[in-house]
Coordinates of C-alpha atoms in Angstrom, one line a residue:
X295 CA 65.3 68.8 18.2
X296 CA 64.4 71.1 15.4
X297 CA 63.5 74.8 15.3
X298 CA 60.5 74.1 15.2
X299 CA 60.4 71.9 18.6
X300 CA 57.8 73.5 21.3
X301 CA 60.2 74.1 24.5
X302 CA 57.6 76.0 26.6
X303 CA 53.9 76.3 26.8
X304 CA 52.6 78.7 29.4
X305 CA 49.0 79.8 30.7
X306 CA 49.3 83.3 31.8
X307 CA 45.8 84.0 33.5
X308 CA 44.5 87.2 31.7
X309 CA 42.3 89.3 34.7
X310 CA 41.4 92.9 33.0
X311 CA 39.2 95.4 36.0
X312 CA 36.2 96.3 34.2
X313 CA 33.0 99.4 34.6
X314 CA 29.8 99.4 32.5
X315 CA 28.3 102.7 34.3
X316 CA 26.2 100.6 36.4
X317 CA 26.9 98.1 39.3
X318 CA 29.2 95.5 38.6
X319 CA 26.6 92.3 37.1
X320 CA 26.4 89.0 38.0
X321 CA 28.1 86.2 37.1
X322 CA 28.0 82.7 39.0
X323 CA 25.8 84.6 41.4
X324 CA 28.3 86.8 42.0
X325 CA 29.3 90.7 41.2
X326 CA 32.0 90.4 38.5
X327 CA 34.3 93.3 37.9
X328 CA 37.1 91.6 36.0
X329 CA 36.8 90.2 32.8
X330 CA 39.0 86.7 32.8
X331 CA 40.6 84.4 30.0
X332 CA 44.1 83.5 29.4
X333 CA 47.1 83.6 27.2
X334 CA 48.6 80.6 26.0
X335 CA 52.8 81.3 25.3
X336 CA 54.2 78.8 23.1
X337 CA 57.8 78.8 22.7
X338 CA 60.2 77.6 20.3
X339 CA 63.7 75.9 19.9
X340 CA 65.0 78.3 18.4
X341 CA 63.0 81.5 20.4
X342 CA 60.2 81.8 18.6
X343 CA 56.9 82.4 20.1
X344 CA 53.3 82.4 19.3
X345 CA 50.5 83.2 21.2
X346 CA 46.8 81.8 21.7
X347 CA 44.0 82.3 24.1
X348 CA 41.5 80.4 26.1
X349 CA 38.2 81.0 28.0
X350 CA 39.1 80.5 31.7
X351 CA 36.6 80.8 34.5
X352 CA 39.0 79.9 37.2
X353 CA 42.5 81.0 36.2
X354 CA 43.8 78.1 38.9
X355 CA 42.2 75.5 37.5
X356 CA 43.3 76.4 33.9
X357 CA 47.2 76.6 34.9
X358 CA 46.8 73.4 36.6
X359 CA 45.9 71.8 33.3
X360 CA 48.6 73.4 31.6
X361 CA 51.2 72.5 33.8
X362 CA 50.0 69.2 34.8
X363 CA 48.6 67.7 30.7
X364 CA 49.3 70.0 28.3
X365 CA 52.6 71.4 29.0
X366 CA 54.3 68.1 29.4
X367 CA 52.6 66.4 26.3
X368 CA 53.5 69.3 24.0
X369 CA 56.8 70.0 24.6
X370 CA 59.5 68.1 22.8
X371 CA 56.9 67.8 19.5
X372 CA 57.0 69.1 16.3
X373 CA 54.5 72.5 16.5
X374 CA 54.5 71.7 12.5
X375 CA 53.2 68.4 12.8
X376 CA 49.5 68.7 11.4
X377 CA 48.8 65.0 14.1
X378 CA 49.8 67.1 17.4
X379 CA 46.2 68.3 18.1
X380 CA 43.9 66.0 16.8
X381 CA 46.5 63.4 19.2
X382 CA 46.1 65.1 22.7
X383 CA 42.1 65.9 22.0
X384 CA 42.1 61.9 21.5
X385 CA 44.3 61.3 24.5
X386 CA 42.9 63.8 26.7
X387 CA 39.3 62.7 25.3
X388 CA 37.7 61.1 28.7
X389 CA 38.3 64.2 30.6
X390 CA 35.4 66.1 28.9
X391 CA 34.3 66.7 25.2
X392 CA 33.7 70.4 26.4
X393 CA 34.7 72.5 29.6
X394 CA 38.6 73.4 30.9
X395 CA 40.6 70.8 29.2
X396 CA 39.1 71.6 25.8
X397 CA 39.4 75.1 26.2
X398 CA 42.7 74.9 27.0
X399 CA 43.6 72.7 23.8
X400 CA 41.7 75.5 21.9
X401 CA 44.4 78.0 23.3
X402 CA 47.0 75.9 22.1
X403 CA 45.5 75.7 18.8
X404 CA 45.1 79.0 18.2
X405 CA 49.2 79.3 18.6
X406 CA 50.0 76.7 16.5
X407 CA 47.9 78.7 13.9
X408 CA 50.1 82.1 15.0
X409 CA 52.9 79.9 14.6
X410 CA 52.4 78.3 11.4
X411 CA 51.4 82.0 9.6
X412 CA 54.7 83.6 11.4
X413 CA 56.7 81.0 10.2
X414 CA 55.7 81.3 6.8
X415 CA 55.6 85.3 7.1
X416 CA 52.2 86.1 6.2
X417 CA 48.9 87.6 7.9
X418 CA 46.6 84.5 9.4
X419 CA 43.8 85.3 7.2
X420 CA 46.4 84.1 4.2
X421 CA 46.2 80.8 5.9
X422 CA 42.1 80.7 5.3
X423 CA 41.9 81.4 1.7
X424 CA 42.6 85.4 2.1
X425 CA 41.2 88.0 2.9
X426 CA 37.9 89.4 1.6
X427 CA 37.6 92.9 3.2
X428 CA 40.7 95.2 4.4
X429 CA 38.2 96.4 7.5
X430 CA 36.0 95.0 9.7
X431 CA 32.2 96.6 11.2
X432 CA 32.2 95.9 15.0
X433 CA 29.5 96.0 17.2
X434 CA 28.4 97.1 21.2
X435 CA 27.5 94.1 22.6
X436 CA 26.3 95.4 26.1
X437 CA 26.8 93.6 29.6
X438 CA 23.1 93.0 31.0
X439 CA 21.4 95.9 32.7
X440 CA 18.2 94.0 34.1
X441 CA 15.9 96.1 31.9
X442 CA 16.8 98.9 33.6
X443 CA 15.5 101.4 30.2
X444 CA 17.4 104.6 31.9
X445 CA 20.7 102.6 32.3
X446 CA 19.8 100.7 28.5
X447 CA 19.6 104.2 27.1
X448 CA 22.8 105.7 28.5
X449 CA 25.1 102.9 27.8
X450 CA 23.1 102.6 24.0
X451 CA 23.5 106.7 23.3
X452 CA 27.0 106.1 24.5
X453 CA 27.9 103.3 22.2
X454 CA 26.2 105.3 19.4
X455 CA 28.0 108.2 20.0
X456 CA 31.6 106.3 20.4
X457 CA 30.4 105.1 16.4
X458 CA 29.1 102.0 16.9
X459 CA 25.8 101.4 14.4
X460 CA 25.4 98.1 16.0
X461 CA 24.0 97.0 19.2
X462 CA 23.7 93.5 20.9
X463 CA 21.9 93.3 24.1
X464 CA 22.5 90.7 27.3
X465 CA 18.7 90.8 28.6
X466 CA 15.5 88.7 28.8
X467 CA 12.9 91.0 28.2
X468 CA 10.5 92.9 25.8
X469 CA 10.5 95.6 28.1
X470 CA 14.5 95.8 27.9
X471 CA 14.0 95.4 23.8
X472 CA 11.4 98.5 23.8
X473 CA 13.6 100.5 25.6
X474 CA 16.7 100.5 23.5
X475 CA 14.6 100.2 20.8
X476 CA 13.1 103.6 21.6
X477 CA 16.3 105.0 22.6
X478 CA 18.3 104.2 19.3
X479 CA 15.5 104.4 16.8
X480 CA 14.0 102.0 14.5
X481 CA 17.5 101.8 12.0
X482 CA 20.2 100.0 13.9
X483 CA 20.4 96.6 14.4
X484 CA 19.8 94.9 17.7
X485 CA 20.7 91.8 18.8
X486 CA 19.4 90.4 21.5
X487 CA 21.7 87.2 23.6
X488 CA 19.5 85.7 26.4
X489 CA 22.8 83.2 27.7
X490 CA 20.1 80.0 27.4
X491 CA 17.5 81.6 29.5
X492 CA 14.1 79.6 28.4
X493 CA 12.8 75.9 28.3
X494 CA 11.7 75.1 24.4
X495 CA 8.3 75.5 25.5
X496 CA 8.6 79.0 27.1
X497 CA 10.8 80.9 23.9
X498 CA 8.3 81.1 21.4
X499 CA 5.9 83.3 23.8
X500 CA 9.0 85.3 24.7
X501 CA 10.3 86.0 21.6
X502 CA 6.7 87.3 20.1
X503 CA 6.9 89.7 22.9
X504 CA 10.1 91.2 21.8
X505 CA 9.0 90.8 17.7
X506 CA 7.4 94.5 17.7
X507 CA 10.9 96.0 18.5
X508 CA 12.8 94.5 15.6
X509 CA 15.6 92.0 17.1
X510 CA 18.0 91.7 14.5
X511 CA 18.3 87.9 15.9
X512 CA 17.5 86.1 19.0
X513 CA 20.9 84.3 20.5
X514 CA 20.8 81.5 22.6
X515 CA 17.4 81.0 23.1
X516 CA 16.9 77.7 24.4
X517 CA 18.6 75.8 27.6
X518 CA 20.5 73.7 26.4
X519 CA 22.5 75.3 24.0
X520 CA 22.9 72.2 22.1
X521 CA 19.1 70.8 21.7
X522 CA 18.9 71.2 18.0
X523 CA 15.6 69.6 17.8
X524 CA 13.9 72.6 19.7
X525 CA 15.8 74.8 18.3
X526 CA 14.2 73.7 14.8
X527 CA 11.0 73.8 15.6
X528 CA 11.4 77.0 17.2
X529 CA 13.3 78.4 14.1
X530 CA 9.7 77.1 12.1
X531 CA 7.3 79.2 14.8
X532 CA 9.3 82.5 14.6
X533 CA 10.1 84.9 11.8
X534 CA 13.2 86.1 13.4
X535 CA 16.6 84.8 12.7
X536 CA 18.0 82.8 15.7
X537 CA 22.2 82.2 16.8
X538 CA 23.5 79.7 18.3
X539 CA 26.9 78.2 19.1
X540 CA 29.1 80.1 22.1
X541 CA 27.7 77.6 25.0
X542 CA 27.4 74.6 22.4
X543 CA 28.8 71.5 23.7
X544 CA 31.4 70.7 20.9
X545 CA 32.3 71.5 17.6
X546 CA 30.5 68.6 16.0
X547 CA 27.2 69.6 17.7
X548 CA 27.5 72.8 16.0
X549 CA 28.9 71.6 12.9
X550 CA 25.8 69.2 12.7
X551 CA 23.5 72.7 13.2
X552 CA 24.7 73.9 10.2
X553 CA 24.2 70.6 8.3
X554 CA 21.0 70.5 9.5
X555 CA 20.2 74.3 8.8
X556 CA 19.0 73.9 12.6
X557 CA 19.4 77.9 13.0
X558 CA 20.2 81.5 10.8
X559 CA 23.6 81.8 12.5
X560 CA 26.1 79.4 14.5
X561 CA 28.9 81.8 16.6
X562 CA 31.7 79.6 17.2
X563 CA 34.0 80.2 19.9
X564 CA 37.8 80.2 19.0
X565 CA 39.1 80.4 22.7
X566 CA 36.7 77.2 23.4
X567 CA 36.5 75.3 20.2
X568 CA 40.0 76.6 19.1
X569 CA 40.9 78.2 15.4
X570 CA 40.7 74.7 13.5
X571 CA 37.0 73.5 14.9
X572 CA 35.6 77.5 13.8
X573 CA 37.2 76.9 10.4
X574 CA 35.8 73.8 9.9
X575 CA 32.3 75.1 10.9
X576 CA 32.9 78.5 9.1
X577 CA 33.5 75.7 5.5
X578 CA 30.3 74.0 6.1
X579 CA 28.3 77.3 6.2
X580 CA 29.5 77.8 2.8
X581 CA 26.6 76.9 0.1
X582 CA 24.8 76.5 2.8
X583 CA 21.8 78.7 4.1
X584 CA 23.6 79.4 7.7
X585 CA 25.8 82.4 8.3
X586 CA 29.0 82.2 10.5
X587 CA 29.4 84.8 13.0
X588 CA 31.9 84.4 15.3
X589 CA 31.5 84.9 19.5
X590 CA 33.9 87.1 21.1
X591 CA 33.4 88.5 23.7
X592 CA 37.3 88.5 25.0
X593 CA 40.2 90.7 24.2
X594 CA 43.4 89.0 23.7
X595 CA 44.7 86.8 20.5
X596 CA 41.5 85.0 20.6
X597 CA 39.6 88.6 19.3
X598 CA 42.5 89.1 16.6
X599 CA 41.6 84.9 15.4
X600 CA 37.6 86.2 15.2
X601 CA 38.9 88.9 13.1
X602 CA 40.6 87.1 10.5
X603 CA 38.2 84.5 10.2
X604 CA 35.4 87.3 9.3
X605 CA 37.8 88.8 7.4
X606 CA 38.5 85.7 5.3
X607 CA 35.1 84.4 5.3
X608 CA 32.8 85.3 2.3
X609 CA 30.0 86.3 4.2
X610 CA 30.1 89.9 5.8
X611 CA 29.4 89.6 9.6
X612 CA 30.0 92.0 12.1
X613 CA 32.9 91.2 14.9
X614 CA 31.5 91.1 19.1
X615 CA 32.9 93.9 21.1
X616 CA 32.1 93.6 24.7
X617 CA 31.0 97.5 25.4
X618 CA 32.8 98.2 28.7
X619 CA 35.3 100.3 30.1
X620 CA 38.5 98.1 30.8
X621 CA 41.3 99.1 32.6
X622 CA 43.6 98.1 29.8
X623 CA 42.5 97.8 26.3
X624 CA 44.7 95.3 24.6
X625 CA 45.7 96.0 21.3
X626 CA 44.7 99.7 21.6
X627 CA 47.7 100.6 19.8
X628 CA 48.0 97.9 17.1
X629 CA 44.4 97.0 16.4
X630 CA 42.3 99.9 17.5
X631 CA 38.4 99.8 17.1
X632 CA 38.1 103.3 15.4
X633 CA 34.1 104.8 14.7
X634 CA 32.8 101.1 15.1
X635 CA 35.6 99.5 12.9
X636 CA 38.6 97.7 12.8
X637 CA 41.5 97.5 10.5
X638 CA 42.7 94.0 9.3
X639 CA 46.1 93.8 10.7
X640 CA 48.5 92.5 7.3
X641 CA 51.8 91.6 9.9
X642 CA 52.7 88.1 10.1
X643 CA 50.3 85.6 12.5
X644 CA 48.0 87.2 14.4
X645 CA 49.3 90.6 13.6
X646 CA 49.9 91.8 17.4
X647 CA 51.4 90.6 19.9
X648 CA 50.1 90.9 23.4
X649 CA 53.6 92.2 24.8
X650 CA 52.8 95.7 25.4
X651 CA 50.0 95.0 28.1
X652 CA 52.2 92.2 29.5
X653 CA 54.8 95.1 30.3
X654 CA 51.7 97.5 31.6
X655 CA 50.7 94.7 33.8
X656 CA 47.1 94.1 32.6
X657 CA 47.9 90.7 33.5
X658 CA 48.7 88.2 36.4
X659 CA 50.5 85.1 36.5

C-alpha cells in the first residue's frame, strides 16, 4: 500500500429540512420538505480524505451501492491512477448508463478530483486551466409555486431584496412568466425550467405564450431530455435560447448536443455525470456556439465543483442557487453567497470541507 491507497469510501445520506414560504411542493407525487443527496468520504492510507457528492433519491438505495460495488472495488487502488474510473464505469456498465450507480460513480469522481488538487496543494479550478474570475454571480432559482402570481411575487421581491439580480423559475405557464415578470420588471433575467413538461409537438405553442415576458431561456423543454432531434427543430421555430442537460441520459448524449449545436446551453450535472464527464462537455463548448452552464441545484461539494468549473471556464455563466430556506446552510461560513455572489474559494481541493455541518448534524447516516 501507498499513501495514496483508498482505505474507505463512505455514502453519508445528506437530508437538509427545507421552507419556500408556501406548502411544501411535490415531488414523486408527494410533499417534499427535505432536500436529499449525499456525501461521498474517501479516505486515504495515510488519513487523508476527500470529499464528493451524488444525487440520491432514495438515500437506502444509494448506501447499498456503495457498500455492496463501489466500496469494495475501490478500496485497495491507487486514488492516483488516472484507469480507476473509466474501469468501474466499464465494469459496472450493464447496471445502467444513467440512474443510482452512475450517480454514485460521479460522487466518487468528484473526490478523486478533491483529492488529486489537495494532494498537489492547489485550488480545484488550477486543475482546469485556472481560474478566470476571483467571484462568481449566483442566481434564485425558485421551487415551483403552481402559478400562484401572489406567492411568485413574494418569493421574487424576496430574492431581489436578499441581492439576487437573477431569477429562474420551476413553472409551466405564461401566466406564471407574466406574473414574475410584472413583479420584478422588465431588467432581470428570467429563466424559466419546465423539468421535461411537453411532447415536441406541444412546446413551440407554449413557449410563444411565455415570449411576451422575456425568458432569458427555456430549460428542459421537451420529454425526453435527450431527444436532440426535437430539440433542433424546436431551437429553429423559437427565438429564445433553450438549456438542456440536468435529466440527460449520459454524458455522451450531451456531449453530442453540443457537437451538434442541438441547443444555446447544455447544464451538466457534476453529482450525476461526475467532475470529469462536465469537463469534458464544458471543452467541447469551447469554439463552439453552445454555452456551458452548469445545474446545481444541491448544496454540498457537488455546489463548490459547479463553482470552479464556471470559475475556470471562459464563458461567464451564472451559478444555480436553489432559493429556499434550509435548516442548515452548508458552507455558510466558508463559501457564503453574499448580495447574489460568491467568492472563489483559493484553499486546496474543493476549498471547504463539509465538517462543520457534519458536527451540527445537518446530516444522517
Amino acid at each position: 500500500m501507498t499513501a495514496n491507497t483508498i482505505v474507505s469510501v463512505r455514502c453519508i445520506p445528506m437530508r437538509l429540512p427545507f421552507h419556500h414560504w408556501s406548502p411544501p411542493p411535490l415531488f414523486a407525487g408527494r410533499p417534499r420538505d427535505k432536500l436529499d443527496s449525499a456525501l461521498v468520504r474517501v479516505e486515504m492510507q495515510d488519513g487523508t480524505v476527500a470529499w464528493g457528492e451524488s444525487y440520491c433519491v432514495e438515500p437506502r438505495a444509494l448506501q447499498a451501492i456503495f457498500e455492496t460495488l463501489i466500496a469494495p472495488l475501490a478500496c485497495g487502488k491507487d486514488a492516483g491512477d488516472p484507469a480507476l474510473l473509466p474501469t468501474l464505469q466499464r465494469m459496472l456498465h450493464n447496471l445502467g448508463r444513467s440512474g443510482p450507480v452512475v450517480h454514485a460513480l460521479a460522487g466518487l469522481d468528484i473526490a478523486l478530483w478533491d483529492l488529486r488538487a489537495k494532494r498537489e496543494n492547489v485550488p480545484l479550478y488550477q486543475l482546469l486551466g485556472g481560474k478566470r474570475r476571483d467571484r462568481v454571480r449566483v442566481y434564485a432559482s425558485l421551487l415551483q409555486y403552481y402559478a400562484d402570481a401572489t406567492l411568485l411575487d413574494q418569493v421574487s421581491q424576496r430574492a431581489l431584496n436578499d441581492g439576487y439580480t437573477e431569477i429562474k423559475l420551476h413553472e409551466r405557464t405564461a401566466e406564471a412568466m407574466a406574473a414574475v415578470r410584472k413583479s420584478v420588471g422588465p431588467d432581470v433575467p428570467v429563466m424559466v425550467d419546465t423539468n421535461c413538461a411537453w411532447l415536441p409537438d406541444e412546446a413551440e405553442g407554449a413557449i410563444a405564450a411565455m415570449l411576451p415576458y422575456q425568458p432569458f431561456w427555456i430549460e428542459e423543454p421537451i420529454w425526453m431530455p435527450e431527444n436532440d432531434q426535437a430539440l433542433a427543430a424546436l431551437k429553429a421555430k423559437v427565438p429564445v435560447p433553450l438549456a438542456v442537460g440536468e435529466n440527460a441520459s449520459c454524458a455522451h448524449a450531451l456531449r453530442r448536443m453540443v457537437e451538434q449545436e442541438t441547443v444555446q446551453y447544455v447544464q451538466p450535472s457534476v453529482i450525476k455525470l461526475g467532475l470529469t464527464a462536465a469537463w469534458d462537455i464544458l471543452q467541447a463548448c469551447r469554439g463552439s456556439r453552445v454555452t456551458c452552464a452548469p445545474q446545481v441545484a444541491f448544496f454540498g461539494p457537488g455546489f463548490l465543483a459547479s463553482l470552479h468549473l464556471i470559475a475556470a471556464q471562459d464563458a461567464e455563466v451564472s451559478l444555480e442557487r436553489l432559493y429556499v430556506e434550509l435548516a442548515h446552510v452548508p458552507y455558510a461560513r466558508t463559501a457564503p453567497i453574499e448580495r447574489g455572489w460568491i467568492q472563489v474559494p483559493d484553499a486546496p481541493g474543493l476549498g471547504a470541507d463539509p465538517e462543520d455541518a457534519l458536527a451540527q448534524g445537518a446530516y444522517s447516516q
